[in-house]
């Protein structure tokens, strides 16, 4: 028998999330949970660092992560935020078994269900529901990336800020102004002016 909370709650959350997208038979849900390992990651620690070959992915049950790049001068660029009920992985590097080019950092003390990629591949082969789920996730990720690229190229700073607030409701209270500015591709001072304007 699996331990009761927080692992049980996190497992329940994962299966409910998956079933909001595709129908999964109980036996298949159990197979997925069998490969899940509950892990605590402290704020400031990394789930993955640049240069590592990713061999696992995870479901966020509690907490918050960000994807970021760091250039040769040490400047950080926030690519995305991943709150509860998100999957975190460097997917393209994982499927090719190549070194990651992205960092995945915990912004809060976080609880995740970590899964080994090779074991997931075995689960996936067992039932067509997993291919349907994977396709839905990849389509969503592609759509998000396409919108993000368009916003960075065509939307002004004010529009990008409003899109951020719509995409991540409540996140402003959990993330520093510096990180939000990094995500928007503007300076913290510019973000401060935008926020003041939105309060008027």
XYZ file of C-alpha atoms in Angstrom:
200
model
C 0.000 0.000 0.000
C 1.285 3.470 -0.885
C 1.795 6.016 1.905
C -1.045 8.427 2.618
C -0.471 12.198 2.022
C 1.337 13.944 0.634
C 2.195 11.175 -1.874
C -1.383 9.880 -2.132
C -2.726 13.378 -2.721
C -0.097 14.039 -5.390
C -0.831 10.727 -7.136
C -4.549 11.527 -7.099
C -3.832 14.955 -8.552
C -1.752 13.414 -11.345
C -4.397 10.885 -12.379
C -7.184 13.477 -12.248
C -5.087 15.772 -14.408
C -4.435 13.033 -16.980
C -8.120 12.006 -17.008
C -9.099 15.604 -17.747
C -7.294 15.078 -21.060
C -7.769 11.381 -21.963
C -9.557 8.327 -20.602
C -7.141 6.067 -18.716
C -8.165 2.603 -17.446
C -7.545 2.016 -13.722
C -4.922 -0.664 -14.435
C -2.970 1.747 -16.644
C -3.157 4.506 -14.047
C -1.729 2.057 -11.518
C 1.171 1.220 -13.836
C 2.044 4.890 -14.130
C 1.888 5.425 -10.381
C 4.157 2.424 -9.882
C 7.004 4.245 -11.651
C 6.440 7.514 -9.768
C 8.894 8.433 -7.030
C 7.959 11.250 -4.611
C 10.782 13.777 -4.321
C 11.153 17.021 -2.363
C 13.174 19.791 -3.996
C 14.153 22.817 -1.968
C 13.851 26.363 -3.231
C 16.908 27.292 -5.286
C 17.841 23.694 -6.124
C 17.722 22.325 -9.653
C 15.666 19.481 -11.051
C 17.960 19.638 -14.076
C 21.055 21.629 -15.015
C 22.478 22.588 -18.375
C 24.858 19.918 -19.672
C 23.132 17.022 -17.922
C 21.585 14.293 -20.060
C 17.974 14.154 -18.790
C 16.706 10.680 -17.936
C 13.615 11.633 -15.956
C 10.618 13.946 -15.943
C 8.224 14.901 -13.179
C 4.729 16.054 -12.281
C 4.564 19.065 -9.962
C 2.195 18.350 -7.086
C 3.188 21.348 -4.978
C 5.496 24.289 -5.616
C 6.836 26.226 -8.544
C 9.655 25.843 -11.085
C 11.137 27.906 -13.864
C 13.010 27.060 -17.053
C 16.002 29.310 -17.611
C 19.093 29.805 -19.704
C 22.365 31.293 -18.436
C 24.723 32.921 -20.934
C 28.543 33.023 -20.861
C 28.458 36.234 -18.793
C 26.167 34.693 -16.189
C 23.022 36.548 -17.268
C 19.819 34.609 -16.685
C 16.887 34.390 -19.106
C 13.610 32.956 -17.831
C 11.858 30.899 -20.486
C 8.833 29.646 -18.595
C 7.174 29.101 -15.215
C 5.760 25.714 -14.210
C 3.357 25.768 -11.233
C 1.338 22.935 -9.725
C -0.198 20.421 -12.138
C 2.567 20.854 -14.700
C 5.080 18.393 -16.092
C 8.722 19.434 -16.001
C 11.323 18.004 -18.386
C 13.858 18.914 -21.027
C 11.843 16.818 -23.435
C 13.763 17.230 -26.694
C 17.077 16.502 -24.945
C 15.517 13.553 -23.114
C 14.174 11.784 -26.192
C 17.497 12.279 -28.018
C 19.575 11.535 -24.914
C 21.590 14.699 -25.492
C 22.849 17.226 -22.889
C 20.204 19.703 -21.802
C 20.583 23.343 -22.772
C 18.137 24.485 -20.097
C 18.120 24.685 -16.299
C 14.975 23.750 -14.359
C 15.040 25.491 -10.967
C 12.686 25.245 -7.984
C 11.421 28.707 -7.024
C 9.644 27.332 -3.949
C 10.029 24.263 -1.774
C 8.356 21.741 -4.039
C 6.904 18.222 -4.056
C 7.086 16.274 -7.307
C 6.417 12.793 -8.646
C 9.565 11.881 -10.548
C 9.484 9.259 -13.328
C 12.267 7.500 -15.169
C 11.978 8.028 -18.932
C 12.900 4.448 -19.884
C 10.282 3.038 -17.483
C 7.706 5.479 -18.877
C 8.461 4.133 -22.353
C 7.547 0.648 -21.156
C 4.279 1.901 -19.640
C 3.495 3.799 -22.825
C 3.808 0.661 -24.968
C 1.123 -1.066 -22.934
C -1.930 0.952 -23.974
C -2.926 3.432 -26.689
C -4.252 5.916 -24.082
C -0.685 6.974 -23.366
C 0.030 7.864 -26.976
C -3.150 9.959 -27.026
C -2.063 11.688 -23.829
C 1.447 12.336 -25.146
C 0.135 13.781 -28.396
C -2.203 16.107 -26.478
C 0.669 17.293 -24.276
C 2.995 17.868 -27.225
C 0.308 19.759 -29.136
C -0.284 21.979 -26.103
C 3.452 22.597 -25.677
C 3.860 23.428 -29.364
C 0.925 25.848 -29.264
C 2.317 27.544 -26.152
C 5.770 27.877 -27.687
C 4.345 29.301 -30.919
C 2.317 31.899 -29.005
C 5.322 32.796 -26.833
C 7.541 33.358 -29.881
C 4.893 35.530 -31.499
C 4.428 37.586 -28.321
C 8.161 38.225 -27.973
C 8.431 39.307 -31.608
C 5.245 41.304 -32.116
C 3.624 42.274 -28.802
C 4.773 45.352 -26.926
C 5.802 45.170 -23.261
C 2.333 46.091 -22.003
C 0.686 43.379 -24.065
C 3.243 40.786 -22.923
C 2.602 41.740 -19.299
C -1.163 41.347 -19.712
C -0.668 37.976 -21.411
C 1.564 36.864 -18.538
C -1.104 37.809 -15.991
C -3.762 35.913 -17.953
C -1.580 32.828 -18.456
C -0.339 32.710 -14.845
C -3.066 34.075 -12.570
C -1.781 34.748 -9.066
C 1.847 34.141 -9.984
C 2.850 37.779 -9.404
C 2.496 37.164 -5.668
C 4.846 34.172 -5.808
C 7.602 35.395 -8.142
C 10.019 38.303 -7.833
C 9.708 41.322 -10.101
C 13.163 40.542 -11.481
C 12.110 37.076 -12.669
C 8.898 38.365 -14.230
C 10.888 41.047 -16.065
C 13.305 38.367 -17.276
C 10.377 36.325 -18.611
C 8.896 39.361 -20.361
C 12.244 40.404 -21.847
C 12.218 43.850 -20.206
C 14.033 45.568 -17.346
C 12.669 45.483 -13.772
C 12.242 49.269 -13.984
C 10.058 48.924 -17.077
C 7.988 46.263 -15.339
C 7.542 48.546 -12.330
C 6.108 51.248 -14.595
C 3.753 48.746 -16.230
C 2.519 47.517 -12.867
C 1.894 51.043 -11.629
C -0.052 51.772 -14.798
C -2.201 48.664 -14.394
C -3.229 49.742 -10.880
C -4.616 53.078 -11.999
